[in-house]
């Protein structure tokens, strides 16, 4: 069972998301109306995935996502917004979100994103993926590339192989089939790789690999 926390300042949106998240493998364990409440609810309910609105009063979704990413055992965060602008997408990724959806996404995409992030995979809408990759390709700073390359050099051969597969957009299950190991082993190598290079999500790892030019 995948435990989900729904965070949005609009009670109608929260009710709608509850209605969408009704498959047998999903359980909405709580709700929150702002980032402060979200952090408190995570400690209380221990969700696997948080559906996080980005624009909320008091503490917004970006700050809440960063706070959750800093926890010892953080939930996966799927950021949601009505305004999928470049700045919103990049802010969410940099804060540690594992997924990004526009609020007008289909119910099927919302459920798929929750399942993907719960499995340790990432989920980006097509626009979000284009924005992230455009930022990487447009980055003119040689120092940024060198820094990324230095971090990637700390990885073992197997960790780098898995990091490259993540940058290709493969899921943990697909990586496991490619390298002939279990999904649990993939998750272990992936966690070690992320710790070594100092990133909090597979999306950030993919960006780092692309920036280093080793994808």
mmCIF file of C-alpha atoms in Angstrom:
data_model
loop_
_atom_site.group_PDB
_atom_site.id
_atom_site.type_symbol
_atom_site.label_atom_id
_atom_site.label_comp_id
_atom_site.label_asym_id
_atom_site.label_seq_id
_atom_site.Cartn_x
_atom_site.Cartn_y
_atom_site.Cartn_z
ATOM 1 C CA UNK A 1 0.000 0.000 0.000
ATOM 2 C CA UNK A 2 1.362 3.430 -0.992
ATOM 3 C CA UNK A 3 0.699 6.039 1.689
ATOM 4 C CA UNK A 4 -0.004 9.505 0.264
ATOM 5 C CA UNK A 5 -0.191 12.939 1.898
ATOM 6 C CA UNK A 6 -2.135 15.611 -0.018
ATOM 7 C CA UNK A 7 -0.958 19.203 0.464
ATOM 8 C CA UNK A 8 -2.933 22.113 -1.016
ATOM 9 C CA UNK A 9 -4.432 25.279 0.427
ATOM 10 C CA UNK A 10 -7.668 24.745 -1.521
ATOM 11 C CA UNK A 11 -9.972 22.205 0.203
ATOM 12 C CA UNK A 12 -11.765 21.521 -3.094
ATOM 13 C CA UNK A 13 -8.465 20.485 -4.704
ATOM 14 C CA UNK A 14 -7.708 18.214 -1.758
ATOM 15 C CA UNK A 15 -11.107 16.546 -2.113
ATOM 16 C CA UNK A 16 -10.569 16.112 -5.850
ATOM 17 C CA UNK A 17 -7.173 14.501 -5.296
ATOM 18 C CA UNK A 18 -8.672 12.148 -2.713
ATOM 19 C CA UNK A 19 -11.216 11.110 -5.331
ATOM 20 C CA UNK A 20 -8.468 10.488 -7.891
ATOM 21 C CA UNK A 21 -6.260 8.531 -5.490
ATOM 22 C CA UNK A 22 -8.707 5.668 -5.009
ATOM 23 C CA UNK A 23 -6.943 2.675 -6.603
ATOM 24 C CA UNK A 24 -6.548 -0.226 -4.182
ATOM 25 C CA UNK A 25 -2.782 0.230 -3.890
ATOM 26 C CA UNK A 26 -3.065 3.884 -2.755
ATOM 27 C CA UNK A 27 -4.156 5.296 0.604
ATOM 28 C CA UNK A 28 -4.487 9.006 1.434
ATOM 29 C CA UNK A 29 -3.269 9.115 5.036
ATOM 30 C CA UNK A 30 -3.607 12.840 5.632
ATOM 31 C CA UNK A 31 -3.983 16.368 4.321
ATOM 32 C CA UNK A 32 -2.282 19.705 4.902
ATOM 33 C CA UNK A 33 -3.088 23.257 3.823
ATOM 34 C CA UNK A 34 0.402 24.791 3.840
ATOM 35 C CA UNK A 35 4.062 23.867 4.041
ATOM 36 C CA UNK A 36 4.244 24.060 7.829
ATOM 37 C CA UNK A 37 1.321 21.682 8.185
ATOM 38 C CA UNK A 38 2.889 19.418 5.558
ATOM 39 C CA UNK A 39 6.089 18.922 7.548
ATOM 40 C CA UNK A 40 4.086 18.243 10.720
ATOM 41 C CA UNK A 41 1.817 15.790 8.871
ATOM 42 C CA UNK A 42 4.797 13.895 7.439
ATOM 43 C CA UNK A 43 6.122 13.301 10.960
ATOM 44 C CA UNK A 44 2.648 12.191 12.086
ATOM 45 C CA UNK A 45 1.631 9.974 9.169
ATOM 46 C CA UNK A 46 4.912 8.816 7.555
ATOM 47 C CA UNK A 47 3.685 8.928 3.939
ATOM 48 C CA UNK A 48 5.602 7.365 1.073
ATOM 49 C CA UNK A 49 4.644 10.181 -1.308
ATOM 50 C CA UNK A 50 3.582 13.801 -0.807
ATOM 51 C CA UNK A 51 1.525 15.571 -3.473
ATOM 52 C CA UNK A 52 2.729 19.129 -2.863
ATOM 53 C CA UNK A 53 1.102 22.318 -4.110
ATOM 54 C CA UNK A 54 3.820 24.906 -4.716
ATOM 55 C CA UNK A 55 1.833 28.107 -4.155
ATOM 56 C CA UNK A 56 0.481 28.255 -0.610
ATOM 57 C CA UNK A 57 0.306 30.877 2.162
ATOM 58 C CA UNK A 58 2.772 31.022 5.043
ATOM 59 C CA UNK A 59 5.289 28.326 4.043
ATOM 60 C CA UNK A 60 5.117 27.535 0.324
ATOM 61 C CA UNK A 61 5.651 24.185 -1.347
ATOM 62 C CA UNK A 62 9.239 24.888 -2.396
ATOM 63 C CA UNK A 63 10.389 25.548 1.169
ATOM 64 C CA UNK A 64 8.397 22.584 2.459
ATOM 65 C CA UNK A 65 9.906 20.297 -0.196
ATOM 66 C CA UNK A 66 13.419 21.376 0.786
ATOM 67 C CA UNK A 67 12.612 20.765 4.467
ATOM 68 C CA UNK A 68 11.298 17.277 3.704
ATOM 69 C CA UNK A 69 14.296 16.452 1.504
ATOM 70 C CA UNK A 70 16.553 17.140 4.492
ATOM 71 C CA UNK A 71 14.868 14.478 6.652
ATOM 72 C CA UNK A 72 16.787 11.236 7.351
ATOM 73 C CA UNK A 73 14.109 9.167 5.570
ATOM 74 C CA UNK A 74 12.272 11.640 3.323
ATOM 75 C CA UNK A 75 9.082 10.872 1.425
ATOM 76 C CA UNK A 76 9.053 11.322 -2.326
ATOM 77 C CA UNK A 77 7.560 14.667 -3.306
ATOM 78 C CA UNK A 78 5.474 15.229 -6.427
ATOM 79 C CA UNK A 79 5.220 18.984 -6.939
ATOM 80 C CA UNK A 80 1.970 20.276 -8.420
ATOM 81 C CA UNK A 81 1.118 23.756 -9.664
ATOM 82 C CA UNK A 82 -1.318 25.598 -11.889
ATOM 83 C CA UNK A 83 1.612 27.615 -13.230
ATOM 84 C CA UNK A 84 4.187 25.264 -14.773
ATOM 85 C CA UNK A 85 6.606 28.103 -15.472
ATOM 86 C CA UNK A 86 10.310 27.513 -15.949
ATOM 87 C CA UNK A 87 11.115 29.029 -12.547
ATOM 88 C CA UNK A 88 8.540 26.861 -10.747
ATOM 89 C CA UNK A 89 9.850 23.698 -12.395
ATOM 90 C CA UNK A 90 13.501 24.433 -11.673
ATOM 91 C CA UNK A 91 12.802 25.593 -8.107
ATOM 92 C CA UNK A 92 10.943 22.331 -7.422
ATOM 93 C CA UNK A 93 13.750 20.200 -8.867
ATOM 94 C CA UNK A 94 16.434 22.097 -6.957
ATOM 95 C CA UNK A 95 14.427 21.733 -3.731
ATOM 96 C CA UNK A 96 14.442 17.960 -4.151
ATOM 97 C CA UNK A 97 11.100 17.094 -5.746
ATOM 98 C CA UNK A 98 11.121 13.686 -7.423
ATOM 99 C CA UNK A 99 8.216 14.551 -9.694
ATOM 100 C CA UNK A 100 6.471 17.541 -11.233
ATOM 101 C CA UNK A 101 2.901 17.778 -12.533
ATOM 102 C CA UNK A 102 0.635 20.555 -13.722
ATOM 103 C CA UNK A 103 -2.651 20.603 -11.816
ATOM 104 C CA UNK A 104 -4.550 20.017 -15.043
ATOM 105 C CA UNK A 105 -2.800 16.655 -15.504
ATOM 106 C CA UNK A 106 -5.072 13.698 -16.150
ATOM 107 C CA UNK A 107 -6.097 11.470 -13.221
ATOM 108 C CA UNK A 108 -4.133 8.670 -14.898
ATOM 109 C CA UNK A 109 -0.951 10.764 -14.896
ATOM 110 C CA UNK A 110 -1.424 11.768 -11.255
ATOM 111 C CA UNK A 111 -1.799 8.137 -10.177
ATOM 112 C CA UNK A 112 1.137 7.083 -12.376
ATOM 113 C CA UNK A 113 3.339 9.811 -10.883
ATOM 114 C CA UNK A 114 2.533 8.712 -7.329
ATOM 115 C CA UNK A 115 3.307 5.086 -8.164
ATOM 116 C CA UNK A 116 6.543 5.985 -9.952
ATOM 117 C CA UNK A 117 7.863 8.146 -7.129
ATOM 118 C CA UNK A 118 6.859 5.542 -4.523
ATOM 119 C CA UNK A 119 8.923 3.001 -6.486
ATOM 120 C CA UNK A 120 11.945 5.293 -6.315
ATOM 121 C CA UNK A 121 11.582 6.556 -9.870
ATOM 122 C CA UNK A 122 11.066 10.125 -11.055
ATOM 123 C CA UNK A 123 8.160 11.669 -12.928
ATOM 124 C CA UNK A 124 8.308 14.851 -15.002
ATOM 125 C CA UNK A 125 5.643 16.191 -17.298
ATOM 126 C CA UNK A 126 6.839 16.654 -20.885
ATOM 127 C CA UNK A 127 7.182 20.413 -20.372
ATOM 128 C CA UNK A 128 9.095 19.946 -17.120
ATOM 129 C CA UNK A 129 11.514 17.491 -18.746
ATOM 130 C CA UNK A 130 12.160 19.915 -21.619
ATOM 131 C CA UNK A 131 12.769 22.767 -19.184
ATOM 132 C CA UNK A 132 15.269 20.803 -17.107
ATOM 133 C CA UNK A 133 17.212 19.553 -20.125
ATOM 134 C CA UNK A 134 17.212 23.011 -21.732
ATOM 135 C CA UNK A 135 18.722 24.482 -18.595
ATOM 136 C CA UNK A 136 21.461 21.858 -18.625
ATOM 137 C CA UNK A 137 22.334 22.361 -22.293
ATOM 138 C CA UNK A 138 22.261 26.157 -21.961
ATOM 139 C CA UNK A 139 24.516 26.280 -18.891
ATOM 140 C CA UNK A 140 27.575 28.215 -20.097
ATOM 141 C CA UNK A 141 29.653 27.870 -16.957
ATOM 142 C CA UNK A 142 32.696 25.668 -17.460
ATOM 143 C CA UNK A 143 33.125 25.649 -13.686
ATOM 144 C CA UNK A 144 29.680 24.050 -13.346
ATOM 145 C CA UNK A 145 30.682 21.272 -15.739
ATOM 146 C CA UNK A 146 33.988 20.731 -13.944
ATOM 147 C CA UNK A 147 32.238 20.575 -10.580
ATOM 148 C CA UNK A 148 29.771 18.013 -11.953
ATOM 149 C CA UNK A 149 32.612 15.958 -13.442
ATOM 150 C CA UNK A 150 34.494 15.998 -10.132
ATOM 151 C CA UNK A 151 31.426 14.695 -8.328
ATOM 152 C CA UNK A 152 30.763 11.982 -10.900
ATOM 153 C CA UNK A 153 34.375 10.754 -10.586
ATOM 154 C CA UNK A 154 33.628 9.723 -6.984
ATOM 155 C CA UNK A 155 31.211 7.046 -8.225
ATOM 156 C CA UNK A 156 32.116 3.411 -8.681
ATOM 157 C CA UNK A 157 31.755 1.887 -12.139
ATOM 158 C CA UNK A 158 28.411 0.286 -11.210
ATOM 159 C CA UNK A 159 27.101 3.476 -9.567
ATOM 160 C CA UNK A 160 28.010 5.464 -12.677
ATOM 161 C CA UNK A 161 26.338 2.869 -14.904
ATOM 162 C CA UNK A 162 23.123 3.221 -12.912
ATOM 163 C CA UNK A 163 23.381 7.018 -12.797
ATOM 164 C CA UNK A 164 23.687 7.090 -16.593
ATOM 165 C CA UNK A 165 20.615 4.882 -16.889
ATOM 166 C CA UNK A 166 18.702 7.280 -14.635
ATOM 167 C CA UNK A 167 19.730 10.140 -16.934
ATOM 168 C CA UNK A 168 18.298 8.144 -19.850
ATOM 169 C CA UNK A 169 14.963 8.119 -18.041
ATOM 170 C CA UNK A 170 14.929 4.422 -17.144
ATOM 171 C CA UNK A 171 12.945 3.226 -14.128
ATOM 172 C CA UNK A 172 14.506 1.086 -11.407
ATOM 173 C CA UNK A 173 12.852 -1.998 -12.892
ATOM 174 C CA UNK A 174 14.252 -1.224 -16.346
ATOM 175 C CA UNK A 175 17.727 -0.607 -14.928
ATOM 176 C CA UNK A 176 17.574 -3.897 -13.025
ATOM 177 C CA UNK A 177 16.787 -5.773 -16.237
ATOM 178 C CA UNK A 178 19.584 -4.008 -18.107
ATOM 179 C CA UNK A 179 22.338 -4.707 -15.586
ATOM 180 C CA UNK A 180 21.005 -8.102 -14.396
ATOM 181 C CA UNK A 181 20.510 -7.268 -10.720
ATOM 182 C CA UNK A 182 17.469 -6.937 -8.457
ATOM 183 C CA UNK A 183 15.530 -3.690 -8.047
ATOM 184 C CA UNK A 184 16.654 -3.631 -4.411
ATOM 185 C CA UNK A 185 20.289 -3.669 -5.560
ATOM 186 C CA UNK A 186 19.578 -0.837 -8.001
ATOM 187 C CA UNK A 187 18.046 1.210 -5.171
ATOM 188 C CA UNK A 188 21.091 0.550 -2.985
ATOM 189 C CA UNK A 189 23.560 1.680 -5.663
ATOM 190 C CA UNK A 190 21.355 4.644 -6.536
ATOM 191 C CA UNK A 191 21.151 5.761 -2.912
ATOM 192 C CA UNK A 192 24.929 5.544 -2.530
ATOM 193 C CA UNK A 193 25.476 7.483 -5.755
ATOM 194 C CA UNK A 194 23.099 10.246 -4.675
ATOM 195 C CA UNK A 195 24.779 10.485 -1.269
ATOM 196 C CA UNK A 196 28.242 10.715 -2.843
ATOM 197 C CA UNK A 197 27.365 13.528 -5.258
ATOM 198 C CA UNK A 198 25.160 15.360 -2.768
ATOM 199 C CA UNK A 199 21.763 15.296 -4.478
ATOM 200 C CA UNK A 200 18.374 14.468 -3.021
ATOM 201 C CA UNK A 201 16.452 13.100 -5.987
ATOM 202 C CA UNK A 202 17.002 11.061 -9.148
ATOM 203 C CA UNK A 203 15.985 14.108 -11.196
ATOM 204 C CA UNK A 204 18.871 16.069 -9.676
ATOM 205 C CA UNK A 205 21.170 13.108 -10.354
ATOM 206 C CA UNK A 206 20.100 13.034 -14.008
ATOM 207 C CA UNK A 207 20.805 16.764 -14.320
ATOM 208 C CA UNK A 208 24.261 16.294 -12.771
ATOM 209 C CA UNK A 209 25.144 13.425 -15.135
ATOM 210 C CA UNK A 210 24.059 15.439 -18.165
ATOM 211 C CA UNK A 211 25.970 18.490 -16.968
ATOM 212 C CA UNK A 212 29.097 16.376 -16.497
ATOM 213 C CA UNK A 213 28.764 15.134 -20.073
ATOM 214 C CA UNK A 214 28.932 11.466 -19.147
ATOM 215 C CA UNK A 215 25.335 10.515 -19.944
#
